[in-house]
C-alpha positions as protocol buffer text, in pm:
chain_id: "A"
residue {
  index: 1
  type: MET
  ca { x: 12 y: 25 z: -10 }
}
residue {
  index: 2
  type: LYS
  ca { x: 64 y: 377 z: -37 }
}
residue {
  index: 3
  type: ILE
  ca { x: 203 y: 599 z: 203 }
}
residue {
  index: 4
  type: SER
  ca { x: -77 y: 791 z: 154 }
}
residue {
  index: 5
  type: THR
  ca { x: -357 y: 507 z: 173 }
}
residue {
  index: 6
  type: TRP
  ca { x: -224 y: 457 z: 513 }
}
residue {
  index: 7
  type: VAL
  ca { x: -256 y: 782 z: 615 }
}
residue {
  index: 8
  type: PHE
  ca { x: -566 y: 801 z: 512 }
}
residue {
  index: 9
  type: LEU
  ca { x: -648 y: 528 z: 686 }
}
residue {
  index: 10
  type: LEU
  ca { x: -537 y: 625 z: 971 }
}
residue {
  index: 11
  type: TRP
  ca { x: -710 y: 968 z: 999 }
}
residue {
  index: 12
  type: SER
  ca { x: -995 y: 804 z: 928 }
}
residue {
  index: 13
  type: GLY
  ca { x: -955 y: 545 z: 1176 }
}
residue {
  index: 14
  type: ALA
  ca { x: -878 y: 853 z: 1424 }
}
residue {
  index: 15
  type: ALA
  ca { x: -1197 y: 986 z: 1349 }
}
residue {
  index: 16
  type: VAL
  ca { x: -1453 y: 698 z: 1372 }
}
residue {
  index: 17
  type: PHE
  ca { x: -1249 y: 656 z: 1753 }
}
residue {
  index: 18
  type: TRP
  ca { x: -1307 y: 1029 z: 1811 }
}
residue {
  index: 19
  type: SER
  ca { x: -1713 y: 1006 z: 1705 }
}
residue {
  index: 20
  type: VAL
  ca { x: -1765 y: 731 z: 1942 }
}
residue {
  index: 21
  type: ALA
  ca { x: -1605 y: 808 z: 2248 }
}
residue {
  index: 22
  type: THR
  ca { x: -1739 y: 1156 z: 2147 }
}
residue {
  index: 23
  type: LEU
  ca { x: -2145 y: 967 z: 2146 }
}
residue {
  index: 24
  type: ALA
  ca { x: -2037 y: 748 z: 2423 }
}
residue {
  index: 25
  type: TYR
  ca { x: -1896 y: 1064 z: 2643 }
}
residue {
  index: 26
  type: SER
  ca { x: -2238 y: 1220 z: 2590 }
}
residue {
  index: 27
  type: ALA
  ca { x: -2452 y: 874 z: 2638 }
}
residue {
  index: 28
  type: GLY
  ca { x: -2270 y: 887 z: 2986 }
}
residue {
  index: 29
  type: TRP
  ca { x: -2075 y: 619 z: 2960 }
}
residue {
  index: 30
  type: ARG
  ca { x: -1696 y: 692 z: 3122 }
}
residue {
  index: 31
  type: ILE
  ca { x: -1403 y: 502 z: 3119 }
}
residue {
  index: 32
  type: ASN
  ca { x: -1204 y: 520 z: 3517 }
}
residue {
  index: 33
  type: HIS
  ca { x: -821 y: 469 z: 3445 }
}
residue {
  index: 34
  type: THR
  ca { x: -763 y: 586 z: 3801 }
}
residue {
  index: 35
  type: SER
  ca { x: -707 y: 357 z: 4120 }
}
residue {
  index: 36
  type: SER
  ca { x: -995 y: 506 z: 4312 }
}
residue {
  index: 37
  type: LEU
  ca { x: -1261 y: 252 z: 4199 }
}
residue {
  index: 38
  type: PRO
  ca { x: -1207 y: -3 z: 3896 }
}
residue {
  index: 39
  type: MET
  ca { x: -1045 y: 83 z: 3615 }
}
residue {
  index: 40
  type: GLY
  ca { x: -1275 y: -6 z: 3325 }
}
residue {
  index: 41
  type: LEU
  ca { x: -1624 y: 113 z: 3180 }
}
residue {
  index: 42
  type: TRP
  ca { x: -1830 y: 311 z: 3397 }
}
residue {
  index: 43
  type: ARG
  ca { x: -2225 y: 418 z: 3284 }
}
residue {
  index: 44
  type: GLY
  ca { x: -2385 y: 747 z: 3420 }
}
residue {
  index: 45
  type: HIS
  ca { x: -2739 y: 765 z: 3493 }
}
residue {
  index: 46
  type: ALA
  ca { x: -2915 y: 1110 z: 3548 }
}
residue {
  index: 47
  type: VAL
  ca { x: -2981 y: 1176 z: 3951 }
}
residue {
  index: 48
  type: ASP
  ca { x: -3337 y: 1091 z: 4029 }
}
residue {
  index: 49
  type: GLY
  ca { x: -3408 y: 1127 z: 4419 }
}
residue {
  index: 50
  type: PRO
  ca { x: -3176 y: 1149 z: 4690 }
}
residue {
  index: 51
  type: ILE
  ca { x: -2816 y: 1078 z: 4681 }
}
residue {
  index: 52
  type: THR
  ca { x: -2703 y: 791 z: 4961 }
}
residue {
  index: 53
  type: ARG
  ca { x: -2403 y: 677 z: 5108 }
}
residue {
  index: 54
  type: GLY
  ca { x: -2241 y: 327 z: 4881 }
}
residue {
  index: 55
  type: GLN
  ca { x: -2367 y: 500 z: 4568 }
}
residue {
  index: 56
  type: ILE
  ca { x: -2124 y: 599 z: 4332 }
}
residue {
  index: 57
  type: ILE
  ca { x: -2127 y: 964 z: 4147 }
}
residue {
  index: 58
  type: SER
  ca { x: -1934 y: 1165 z: 3917 }
}
residue {
  index: 59
  type: PHE
  ca { x: -1821 y: 1492 z: 3945 }
}
residue {
  index: 60
  type: CYS
  ca { x: -1716 y: 1790 z: 3922 }
}
residue {
  index: 61
  type: PRO
  ca { x: -1426 y: 1923 z: 4103 }
}
residue {
  index: 62
  type: PRO
  ca { x: -1497 y: 2251 z: 4215 }
}
residue {
  index: 63
  type: ASP
  ca { x: -1289 y: 2544 z: 4016 }
}
residue {
  index: 64
  type: ASN
  ca { x: -1037 y: 2650 z: 4297 }
}
residue {
  index: 65
  type: ALA
  ca { x: -722 y: 2691 z: 4435 }
}
residue {
  index: 66
  type: LEU
  ca { x: -697 y: 2359 z: 4569 }
}
residue {
  index: 67
  type: PHE
  ca { x: -853 y: 2165 z: 4273 }
}
residue {
  index: 68
  type: GLN
  ca { x: -546 y: 2359 z: 4066 }
}
residue {
  index: 69
  type: GLU
  ca { x: -297 y: 2279 z: 4207 }
}
residue {
  index: 70
  type: ALA
  ca { x: -373 y: 1920 z: 4226 }
}
residue {
  index: 71
  type: ARG
  ca { x: -421 y: 1943 z: 3809 }
}
residue {
  index: 72
  type: GLN
  ca { x: -92 y: 2130 z: 3769 }
}
residue {
  index: 73
  type: ARG
  ca { x: 28 y: 1790 z: 4022 }
}
residue {
  index: 74
  type: GLY
  ca { x: -135 y: 1586 z: 3800 }
}
residue {
  index: 75
  type: TYR
  ca { x: -376 y: 1432 z: 4038 }
}
residue {
  index: 76
  type: LEU
  ca { x: -686 y: 1497 z: 3770 }
}
residue {
  index: 77
  type: GLY
  ca { x: -697 y: 1480 z: 3416 }
}
residue {
  index: 78
  type: ARG
  ca { x: -798 y: 1756 z: 3142 }
}
residue {
  index: 79
  type: GLY
  ca { x: -1160 y: 1779 z: 3103 }
}
residue {
  index: 80
  type: ASN
  ca { x: -1518 y: 1968 z: 2993 }
}
residue {
  index: 81
  type: CYS
  ca { x: -1580 y: 2054 z: 3377 }
}
residue {
  index: 82
  type: PRO
  ca { x: -1565 y: 2414 z: 3438 }
}
residue {
  index: 83
  type: GLY
  ca { x: -1135 y: 2524 z: 3501 }
}
residue {
  index: 84
  type: GLY
  ca { x: -1076 y: 2229 z: 3223 }
}
residue {
  index: 85
  type: TYR
  ca { x: -1099 y: 1918 z: 3490 }
}
residue {
  index: 86
  type: GLU
  ca { x: -1217 y: 1573 z: 3416 }
}
residue {
  index: 87
  type: PRO
  ca { x: -1476 y: 1471 z: 3632 }
}
residue {
  index: 88
  type: LEU
  ca { x: -1423 y: 1266 z: 3953 }
}
residue {
  index: 89
  type: LEU
  ca { x: -1571 y: 920 z: 4011 }
}
residue {
  index: 90
  type: LYS
  ca { x: -1610 y: 837 z: 4357 }
}
residue {
  index: 91
  type: PRO
  ca { x: -1813 y: 662 z: 4639 }
}
residue {
  index: 92
  type: VAL
  ca { x: -2035 y: 897 z: 4879 }
}
residue {
  index: 93
  type: ALA
  ca { x: -1920 y: 789 z: 5225 }
}
residue {
  index: 94
  type: ALA
  ca { x: -2126 y: 1044 z: 5421 }
}
residue {
  index: 95
  type: SER
  ca { x: -2423 y: 1311 z: 5312 }
}
residue {
  index: 96
  type: ALA
  ca { x: -2588 y: 1595 z: 5550 }
}
residue {
  index: 97
  type: GLY
  ca { x: -2637 y: 1497 z: 5884 }
}
residue {
  index: 98
  type: ASP
  ca { x: -2342 y: 1226 z: 5870 }
}
residue {
  index: 99
  type: THR
  ca { x: -2089 y: 1288 z: 6124 }
}
residue {
  index: 100
  type: VAL
  ca { x: -1728 y: 1264 z: 5983 }
}
residue {
  index: 101
  type: GLN
  ca { x: -1418 y: 1255 z: 6224 }
}
residue {
  index: 102
  type: ILE
  ca { x: -1042 y: 1260 z: 6052 }
}
residue {
  index: 103
  type: ASP
  ca { x: -784 y: 1172 z: 6249 }
}
residue {
  index: 104
  type: ALA
  ca { x: -402 y: 1036 z: 6215 }
}
residue {
  index: 105
  type: LYS
  ca { x: -592 y: 647 z: 6123 }
}
residue {
  index: 106
  type: GLY
  ca { x: -795 y: 820 z: 5848 }
}
residue {
  index: 107
  type: ILE
  ca { x: -1210 y: 870 z: 5863 }
}
residue {
  index: 108
  type: ALA
  ca { x: -1499 y: 751 z: 6047 }
}
residue {
  index: 109
  type: VAL
  ca { x: -1906 y: 786 z: 5914 }
}
residue {
  index: 110
  type: ASN
  ca { x: -2135 y: 835 z: 6214 }
}
residue {
  index: 111
  type: GLY
  ca { x: -1844 y: 582 z: 6433 }
}
residue {
  index: 112
  type: LYS
  ca { x: -1769 y: 351 z: 6197 }
}
residue {
  index: 113
  type: ARG
  ca { x: -1374 y: 382 z: 6060 }
}
residue {
  index: 114
  type: LEU
  ca { x: -1327 y: 385 z: 5653 }
}
residue {
  index: 115
  type: THR
  ca { x: -1067 y: 147 z: 5544 }
}
residue {
  index: 116
  type: LYS
  ca { x: -772 y: 243 z: 5343 }
}
residue {
  index: 117
  type: SER
  ca { x: -896 y: 635 z: 5454 }
}
residue {
  index: 118
  type: ALA
  ca { x: -573 y: 754 z: 5612 }
}
residue {
  index: 119
  type: ALA
  ca { x: -453 y: 1078 z: 5414 }
}
residue {
  index: 120
  type: ALA
  ca { x: -107 y: 1059 z: 5286 }
}
residue {
  index: 121
  type: THR
  ca { x: 128 y: 1285 z: 5418 }
}
residue {
  index: 122
  type: TYR
  ca { x: 306 y: 1342 z: 5086 }
}
residue {
  index: 123
  type: ASP
  ca { x: 241 y: 1279 z: 4768 }
}
residue {
  index: 124
  type: ARG
  ca { x: 495 y: 970 z: 4517 }
}
residue {
  index: 125
  type: GLU
  ca { x: 732 y: 1306 z: 4454 }
}
residue {
  index: 126
  type: ARG
  ca { x: 747 y: 1364 z: 4807 }
}
residue {
  index: 127
  type: ARG
  ca { x: 500 y: 1703 z: 4746 }
}
residue {
  index: 128
  type: PRO
  ca { x: 329 y: 1756 z: 5144 }
}
residue {
  index: 129
  type: MET
  ca { x: -49 y: 1651 z: 5079 }
}
residue {
  index: 130
  type: PRO
  ca { x: -333 y: 1915 z: 5100 }
}
residue {
  index: 131
  type: GLU
  ca { x: -428 y: 1831 z: 5527 }
}
residue {
  index: 132
  type: LEU
  ca { x: -762 y: 1875 z: 5702 }
}
residue {
  index: 133
  type: VAL
  ca { x: -808 y: 1954 z: 6041 }
}
residue {
  index: 134
  type: ASP
  ca { x: -845 y: 1633 z: 6274 }
}
residue {
  index: 135
  type: GLY
  ca { x: -1159 y: 1687 z: 6407 }
}
residue {
  index: 136
  type: THR
  ca { x: -1571 y: 1593 z: 6357 }
}
residue {
  index: 137
  type: TYR
  ca { x: -1764 y: 1741 z: 6094 }
}
residue {
  index: 138
  type: ARG
  ca { x: -2139 y: 1788 z: 6101 }
}
residue {
  index: 139
  type: VAL
  ca { x: -2199 y: 1733 z: 5708 }
}
residue {
  index: 140
  type: ALA
  ca { x: -2429 y: 2026 z: 5635 }
}
residue {
  index: 141
  type: ASP
  ca { x: -2732 y: 2011 z: 5352 }
}
residue {
  index: 142
  type: GLY
  ca { x: -2610 y: 2026 z: 5042 }
}
residue {
  index: 143
  type: THR
  ca { x: -2264 y: 1874 z: 5045 }
}
residue {
  index: 144
  type: LEU
  ca { x: -2118 y: 1499 z: 5050 }
}
residue {
  index: 145
  type: TRP
  ca { x: -1834 y: 1312 z: 5121 }
}
residue {
  index: 146
  type: VAL
  ca { x: -1666 y: 1110 z: 4885 }
}
residue {
  index: 147
  type: VAL
  ca { x: -1413 y: 828 z: 4991 }
}
residue {
  index: 148
  type: SER
  ca { x: -1269 y: 511 z: 4835 }
}
residue {
  index: 149
  type: GLU
  ca { x: -1176 y: 281 z: 5056 }
}
residue {
  index: 150
  type: TYR
  ca { x: -1099 y: 128 z: 4702 }
}
residue {
  index: 151
  type: SER
  ca { x: -777 y: 267 z: 4725 }
}
residue {
  index: 152
  type: SER
  ca { x: -557 y: 383 z: 5007 }
}
residue {
  index: 153
  type: ALA
  ca { x: -402 y: 632 z: 4713 }
}
residue {
  index: 154
  type: SER
  ca { x: -736 y: 829 z: 4614 }
}
residue {
  index: 155
  type: PHE
  ca { x: -787 y: 1206 z: 4558 }
}
residue {
  index: 156
  type: ASP
  ca { x: -1091 y: 1254 z: 4741 }
}
residue {
  index: 157
  type: SER
  ca { x: -1275 y: 1408 z: 5083 }
}
residue {
  index: 158
  type: ARG
  ca { x: -949 y: 1307 z: 5338 }
}
residue {
  index: 159
  type: TYR
  ca { x: -759 y: 1612 z: 5156 }
}
residue {
  index: 160
  type: PHE
  ca { x: -1025 y: 1840 z: 5010 }
}
residue {
  index: 161
  type: GLY
  ca { x: -1346 y: 1761 z: 5254 }
}
residue {
  index: 162
  type: ALA
  ca { x: -1689 y: 1804 z: 5137 }
}
residue {
  index: 163
  type: ILE
  ca { x: -1831 y: 1859 z: 4794 }
}
residue {
  index: 164
  type: PRO
  ca { x: -2095 y: 2083 z: 4689 }
}
residue {
  index: 165
  type: ILE
  ca { x: -2407 y: 1853 z: 4572 }
}
residue {
  index: 166
  type: SER
  ca { x: -2442 y: 2128 z: 4296 }
}
residue {
  index: 167
  type: GLN
  ca { x: -2125 y: 1957 z: 4100 }
}
residue {
  index: 168
  type: VAL
  ca { x: -2275 y: 1605 z: 4095 }
}
residue {
  index: 169
  type: LEU
  ca { x: -2305 y: 1510 z: 3737 }
}
residue {
  index: 170
  type: ASN
  ca { x: -2429 y: 1124 z: 3760 }
}
residue {
  index: 171
  type: ILE
  ca { x: -2483 y: 835 z: 3971 }
}
residue {
  index: 172
  type: MET
  ca { x: -2238 y: 595 z: 3808 }
}
residue {
  index: 173
  type: GLN
  ca { x: -2225 y: 186 z: 3771 }
}
residue {
  index: 174
  type: PRO
  ca { x: -1980 y: -79 z: 3668 }
}
C-alpha cells in the first residue's frame, strides 16, 4: 500500500474513534483510569432522588486553588468541567446530617472507620499533600463527602473535605 493510503486509513480510524468516544461520553459512559475505583467502563444515570452513602457519583471538582494545584500536580486529568478538569468518579461516604471524624488513622463516618482512608502526608514525588484539620465535622445540607475504600491513594474528601451536591453529574454503575 502507498503511504497516502496508510495516512488516509489512520486519519479515518482516528475520526471514527473520536466520534464513537464523543457519542459514548455524551450518553454518560466513562472510562475509569484511576485507582479510586475498579478500572473499566462505567455508565452514568441521571440523579433522580437523594444521593445516598455507597453510591458512586461522577462530579466536577470545584474550580478553586486546591483543585488547580491538584491539576498541575497531575492528580486530575483534563476534561470538560469548569476549570478544565475531568469529572471524578468517587463513592459517597457521607451525606447531610452524617458525622465525619478525621484523625491520623483516617476517616470515620457516624463512628464507623472507613478502610484505607488515612491521608498521605506526601505524594509520590515527596510534595506535601493538602491537609484537613483533625476533628469532627457535621456534613452540611447540600454537600457530600466522597472517600474511596478501594484505594488508599485516592484523591478524595480526605484532602478536600465536602463537595457541593450541585457539582454531581451522574450516579455511576460499572
